[in-house]
Amino acid sequence: MVFGFQISFARVGSTVNFIVMEPLYRYIKNQINVPNYQSLSIALLVASLTCVLSLVSALLLAWQDKRAEKLLHRKTPDATEVVKMSDVRYFPKVFWLVTFIIVFYYTSIFPFVALGKVFFEKKYNFSPDSANLINGIIYIISSICAPGLGLVIDKTGRNLFWVFLSILGTLVSHMFLAFTFVNPYIAMFTMGLSYSMLASALWPLIAMVIPEHQMGTAYGIAQSVENLGLAVVALLSGIIVDSDGYYMVELFFCLLLSAALLLTAILWTWDSMSNGILNMSIKQRNQLESNKTPSPEKQNLLHNNDTYTED
């Protein structure tokens, strides 16, 4: 559910961006009476103030964390658990599968949103304001539903099932937008739900296969690869739109999602043939953890044995 809340707060910012930025640009243009490029610069400068708020929040968080270490007498990490970039070579194949699923999925979402306004204006004859609204529905749905969907995953487990279902839902949404003239609000609503569910189910998989002291490195690498994929796909999407139009770019997004769906099926099969931890129910995971944790009697026996050895 933590991932759900994180997504929810992030998407609130994205939704505000969709709703506020264009009216702000028009207001500045009409009130100040400056050239278009200067109006855009002023609007972006106002938007950049949110980054200052983020910086202040990060500094406050760092101060609180440092203070908590002193008050709670937290132990420093074990000196033997040294993190090195060379450890990346030993990350399990499951981690790389999860990373590429992340790349193929998110490259079908963010570049689509970047191109979505003009797509809805051209295909469905929406006004600019209506196109902005429907284009932001993904983030609106996510900001509302992500915590609840995260709670569902916390209660049920079965992460790979939810990942598979989310990718399938997003693929169906893109196919509706590409091949039909069905009310696009239906497709965008489905895409918003799928997007919210996937983040809560997919990202925690990394924590299940990577040791705790390497988790920051693993998440950093996953996001770096994701951002590289987003940069490449954004360029390719623009080229496809300019040369072949929005129908072909929708087919391109469907191809990316098909690749993500295939990798998820491979990961699910691989997991089923090994320990199956990625798709366990919560009950099964709790049972596995209890088997790993020594019982109170065993802990007492180990303690007595250590005392005897010291004597």
Coordinates of C-alpha atoms in Angstrom, one line a residue:
M1 CA 0.0 0.0 0.0
V2 CA 3.0 2.3 0.5
F3 CA 3.7 2.3 -3.2
G4 CA 0.0 3.1 -3.7
F5 CA 0.2 6.2 -1.5
Q6 CA 3.5 7.2 -3.2
I7 CA 1.9 7.0 -6.7
S8 CA -1.2 8.7 -5.4
F9 CA 0.6 11.8 -4.2
A10 CA 2.8 11.9 -7.3
R11 CA -0.2 11.7 -9.6
V12 CA -1.9 14.6 -7.8
G13 CA 1.0 16.7 -9.0
S14 CA 0.6 15.4 -12.5
T15 CA -3.1 16.1 -12.5
V16 CA -2.6 19.6 -11.3
N17 CA -0.1 20.1 -14.0
F18 CA -2.6 19.1 -16.7
I19 CA -5.4 21.3 -15.3
V20 CA -3.4 24.4 -14.3
M21 CA -0.5 25.0 -16.7
E22 CA -2.3 25.8 -20.0
P23 CA -4.8 28.2 -18.3
L24 CA -1.8 29.8 -16.5
Y25 CA 0.0 30.3 -19.8
R26 CA -3.1 31.9 -21.4
Y27 CA -3.6 34.2 -18.4
I28 CA 0.0 35.4 -18.5
K29 CA -0.2 35.9 -22.2
N30 CA -3.4 38.0 -22.0
Q31 CA -2.5 40.0 -18.8
I32 CA 1.1 40.8 -19.3
N33 CA 1.0 41.1 -23.2
V34 CA 4.4 39.7 -23.9
P35 CA 5.5 37.4 -26.8
N36 CA 4.5 33.8 -26.7
Y37 CA 7.9 32.5 -25.8
Q38 CA 8.2 34.9 -22.8
S39 CA 4.7 33.8 -21.6
L40 CA 5.8 30.2 -21.8
S41 CA 9.0 31.0 -19.9
I42 CA 7.2 32.8 -17.1
A43 CA 4.7 29.9 -16.8
L44 CA 7.5 27.4 -16.6
L45 CA 9.3 29.5 -14.0
V46 CA 6.2 29.5 -11.8
A47 CA 6.0 25.7 -12.2
S48 CA 9.6 25.3 -11.2
L49 CA 8.8 26.7 -7.8
T50 CA 7.4 23.3 -7.0
C51 CA 10.9 21.9 -7.4
V52 CA 12.0 24.3 -4.7
L53 CA 9.3 22.9 -2.4
S54 CA 10.6 19.4 -3.2
L55 CA 14.1 20.4 -2.3
V56 CA 13.0 21.9 1.1
S57 CA 10.9 18.8 1.8
A58 CA 14.0 16.6 1.1
L59 CA 16.2 18.6 3.4
L60 CA 13.6 18.4 6.2
L61 CA 13.3 14.6 5.7
A62 CA 17.1 14.3 5.8
W63 CA 17.2 16.3 9.1
Q64 CA 14.4 14.2 10.6
D65 CA 16.1 11.0 9.6
K66 CA 19.4 12.1 11.2
R67 CA 17.5 13.1 14.4
A68 CA 15.7 9.8 14.5
E69 CA 19.0 7.9 14.4
K70 CA 20.1 9.7 17.6
L71 CA 16.8 9.4 19.4
L72 CA 16.2 5.8 18.6
H73 CA 19.9 4.7 18.8
R74 CA 19.7 3.0 15.4
K75 CA 22.5 0.6 14.7
T76 CA 24.7 1.3 11.7
P77 CA 24.6 -1.4 8.9
D78 CA 26.8 -4.4 9.2
A79 CA 30.3 -3.5 8.0
T80 CA 30.5 -6.8 6.1
E81 CA 27.6 -5.6 3.9
V82 CA 29.5 -3.3 1.7
V83 CA 27.7 -2.1 -1.4
K84 CA 29.7 -2.0 -4.6
M85 CA 28.6 -1.3 -8.2
S86 CA 30.3 -4.5 -9.3
D87 CA 27.6 -6.3 -7.3
V88 CA 25.3 -5.6 -10.3
R89 CA 26.9 -8.5 -12.1
Y90 CA 25.5 -10.9 -9.5
F91 CA 21.9 -9.5 -9.5
P92 CA 19.5 -12.4 -10.3
K93 CA 18.0 -12.8 -13.8
V94 CA 14.6 -12.2 -12.2
F95 CA 15.6 -8.7 -11.4
W96 CA 16.5 -7.9 -15.0
L97 CA 13.2 -9.4 -16.2
V98 CA 11.3 -7.2 -13.8
T99 CA 13.3 -4.2 -15.0
F100 CA 12.6 -4.8 -18.6
I101 CA 8.9 -5.3 -17.8
I102 CA 9.0 -1.9 -16.1
V103 CA 10.6 -0.4 -19.2
F104 CA 8.2 -1.9 -21.8
Y105 CA 5.2 -0.9 -19.7
Y106 CA 6.0 2.6 -18.8
T107 CA 7.2 3.5 -22.3
S108 CA 3.6 2.8 -23.4
I109 CA 2.2 5.2 -20.8
F110 CA 4.3 8.4 -20.5
P111 CA 5.0 8.9 -24.2
F112 CA 1.4 8.3 -24.9
V113 CA 0.3 10.9 -22.4
A114 CA 2.8 13.4 -24.0
L115 CA 1.2 12.9 -27.4
G116 CA -2.3 12.3 -26.1
K117 CA -3.8 15.8 -26.3
V118 CA -3.3 16.2 -30.0
F119 CA -4.4 12.5 -30.5
F120 CA -7.8 13.2 -28.9
E121 CA -8.2 16.4 -30.7
K122 CA -7.6 14.8 -34.1
K123 CA -9.3 11.5 -33.7
Y124 CA -12.3 12.4 -31.5
N125 CA -12.6 16.2 -32.4
F126 CA -12.2 17.2 -28.7
S127 CA -11.6 20.8 -27.8
P128 CA -8.2 21.6 -26.2
D129 CA -9.6 21.7 -22.7
S130 CA -11.6 18.4 -23.2
A131 CA -8.5 16.7 -24.7
N132 CA -6.4 17.9 -21.7
L133 CA -9.0 16.5 -19.3
I134 CA -9.3 13.0 -20.8
N135 CA -5.5 12.9 -21.3
G136 CA -5.1 13.5 -17.5
I137 CA -7.7 10.8 -16.5
I138 CA -4.9 8.2 -16.1
Y139 CA -3.4 10.4 -13.3
I140 CA -6.7 11.4 -11.8
I141 CA -7.8 7.7 -11.5
S142 CA -4.4 6.8 -10.1
S143 CA -4.4 9.6 -7.5
I144 CA -7.8 8.3 -6.2
C145 CA -7.5 4.5 -6.6
A146 CA -3.8 3.7 -6.1
P147 CA -3.9 3.5 -2.2
G148 CA -7.0 1.2 -2.3
L149 CA -5.5 -1.0 -5.0
G150 CA -2.3 -1.2 -3.1
L151 CA -4.2 -2.4 0.0
V152 CA -5.8 -5.1 -2.1
I153 CA -2.4 -6.4 -3.1
D154 CA -1.2 -6.2 0.6
K155 CA -4.2 -8.4 1.5
T156 CA -4.0 -10.9 -1.3
G157 CA -0.4 -11.1 -2.5
R158 CA -0.3 -12.8 -6.0
N159 CA 1.8 -9.9 -7.4
L160 CA 2.5 -11.6 -10.8
F161 CA -1.2 -12.2 -11.3
W162 CA -2.0 -8.5 -10.8
V163 CA 1.0 -7.4 -12.9
F164 CA -0.3 -9.7 -15.8
L165 CA -3.8 -8.4 -15.4
S166 CA -2.7 -4.7 -15.4
I167 CA -0.6 -5.1 -18.5
L168 CA -3.4 -6.9 -20.2
G169 CA -5.9 -4.2 -19.2
T170 CA -3.6 -1.5 -20.6
L171 CA -3.1 -3.4 -23.8
V172 CA -6.8 -3.7 -24.3
S173 CA -7.2 0.0 -23.7
H174 CA -4.6 0.9 -26.3
M175 CA -6.3 -1.5 -28.8
F176 CA -9.6 0.2 -28.2
L177 CA -8.0 3.6 -28.9
A178 CA -6.3 2.3 -32.0
F179 CA -9.0 0.3 -33.7
T180 CA -12.3 1.6 -32.5
F181 CA -14.3 4.8 -31.9
V182 CA -15.8 3.6 -28.7
N183 CA -16.1 6.3 -26.1
P184 CA -12.4 7.0 -25.2
Y185 CA -13.3 7.7 -21.5
I186 CA -13.8 3.9 -21.1
A187 CA -10.4 3.1 -22.4
M188 CA -8.7 5.8 -20.4
F189 CA -10.5 4.8 -17.2
T190 CA -9.4 1.2 -17.7
M191 CA -5.8 2.4 -18.4
G192 CA -5.8 4.5 -15.2
L193 CA -6.9 1.5 -13.1
S194 CA -4.4 -0.8 -14.7
Y195 CA -1.6 1.8 -14.3
S196 CA -2.4 2.2 -10.6
M197 CA -2.5 -1.6 -10.0
L198 CA 0.7 -2.3 -11.8
A199 CA 2.9 0.1 -9.8
S200 CA 1.7 -1.4 -6.5
A201 CA 2.3 -4.9 -7.7
L202 CA 5.4 -4.7 -9.9
W203 CA 7.9 -2.5 -8.0
P204 CA 7.8 -4.5 -4.7
L205 CA 9.0 -7.5 -6.7
I206 CA 12.5 -6.0 -6.7
A207 CA 12.6 -6.1 -2.9
M208 CA 11.7 -9.8 -2.9
V209 CA 14.8 -10.8 -4.9
I210 CA 17.5 -8.3 -3.9
P211 CA 19.2 -8.2 -0.4
E212 CA 18.2 -5.3 1.7
H213 CA 21.7 -3.6 1.7
Q214 CA 21.6 -3.6 -2.2
M215 CA 18.0 -2.5 -2.5
G216 CA 18.8 1.2 -3.1
T217 CA 21.3 0.3 -5.9
A218 CA 18.7 -2.1 -7.5
Y219 CA 15.9 0.5 -7.5
G220 CA 18.3 3.1 -8.9
I221 CA 19.4 0.9 -11.7
A222 CA 15.8 -0.1 -12.5
Q223 CA 14.8 3.6 -12.7
S224 CA 17.9 4.5 -14.8
V225 CA 17.1 1.8 -17.3
E226 CA 13.4 3.0 -17.3
N227 CA 14.4 6.6 -18.0
L228 CA 16.7 5.5 -20.8
G229 CA 13.9 3.5 -22.3
L230 CA 11.5 6.5 -22.0
A231 CA 14.0 8.8 -23.7
V232 CA 14.4 6.5 -26.6
V233 CA 10.7 5.7 -27.0
A234 CA 9.8 9.4 -26.8
L235 CA 12.0 10.1 -29.7
L236 CA 10.8 7.1 -31.7
S237 CA 7.1 8.0 -31.0
G238 CA 7.6 11.5 -32.2
I239 CA 9.3 10.2 -35.4
I240 CA 6.4 7.7 -36.0
V241 CA 3.7 10.4 -35.5
D242 CA 5.4 12.8 -37.9
S243 CA 5.9 10.2 -40.6
D244 CA 3.0 7.7 -40.2
G245 CA 0.4 9.3 -37.9
Y246 CA -1.2 8.4 -34.6
Y247 CA -2.6 5.0 -35.7
M248 CA 0.9 3.7 -36.2
V249 CA 2.1 5.0 -32.9
E250 CA -0.8 3.3 -31.2
L251 CA 0.3 0.0 -32.8
F252 CA 3.8 0.7 -31.6
F253 CA 2.5 1.1 -28.0
C254 CA 0.6 -2.1 -28.4
L255 CA 3.8 -3.9 -29.5
L256 CA 5.6 -2.6 -26.4
L257 CA 2.8 -3.9 -24.1
S258 CA 2.8 -7.2 -25.9
A259 CA 6.5 -7.5 -25.1
A260 CA 5.8 -6.6 -21.4
L261 CA 3.0 -9.2 -21.3
L262 CA 5.3 -11.9 -22.8
L263 CA 8.1 -11.2 -20.3
T264 CA 5.6 -11.3 -17.4
A265 CA 4.4 -14.8 -18.7
I266 CA 8.1 -15.9 -18.8
L267 CA 8.7 -14.6 -15.3
W268 CA 5.5 -16.2 -14.0
T269 CA 6.6 -19.6 -15.5
W270 CA 10.1 -19.2 -14.1
D271 CA 8.8 -18.3 -10.7
S272 CA 6.4 -21.3 -10.7
M273 CA 9.3 -23.7 -11.5
S274 CA 11.4 -22.3 -8.7
N275 CA 10.3 -21.2 -5.2
G276 CA 7.2 -19.4 -6.4
I277 CA 7.7 -16.5 -4.0
L278 CA 6.8 -13.7 -6.4
N279 CA 3.2 -15.0 -6.8
M280 CA 2.6 -16.3 -3.4
S281 CA -0.5 -15.3 -1.4
I282 CA 0.0 -13.3 1.8
K283 CA -0.7 -16.4 3.8
Q284 CA 1.9 -18.4 2.0
R285 CA 4.5 -15.6 2.4
N286 CA 3.8 -15.3 6.1
Q287 CA 4.2 -19.1 6.5
L288 CA 7.5 -18.9 4.7
E289 CA 8.7 -16.1 6.9
S290 CA 7.7 -18.0 10.1
N291 CA 9.6 -21.1 8.9
K292 CA 12.7 -18.9 8.5
T293 CA 12.3 -17.3 11.9
P294 CA 13.4 -19.5 14.8
S295 CA 10.7 -20.3 17.3
P296 CA 11.1 -18.8 20.9
E297 CA 12.2 -22.2 22.2
K298 CA 14.8 -22.5 19.5
Q299 CA 16.0 -18.9 20.1
N300 CA 16.3 -19.7 23.8
L301 CA 18.3 -22.9 23.0
L302 CA 20.6 -20.9 20.8
H303 CA 21.1 -18.3 23.4
N304 CA 21.9 -20.9 26.1
N305 CA 24.4 -22.6 23.7
D306 CA 26.1 -19.2 23.1
T307 CA 26.4 -18.6 26.8
Y308 CA 27.8 -22.1 27.4
T309 CA 30.4 -21.5 24.7
E310 CA 31.5 -18.2 26.2
D311 CA 31.9 -19.9 29.6

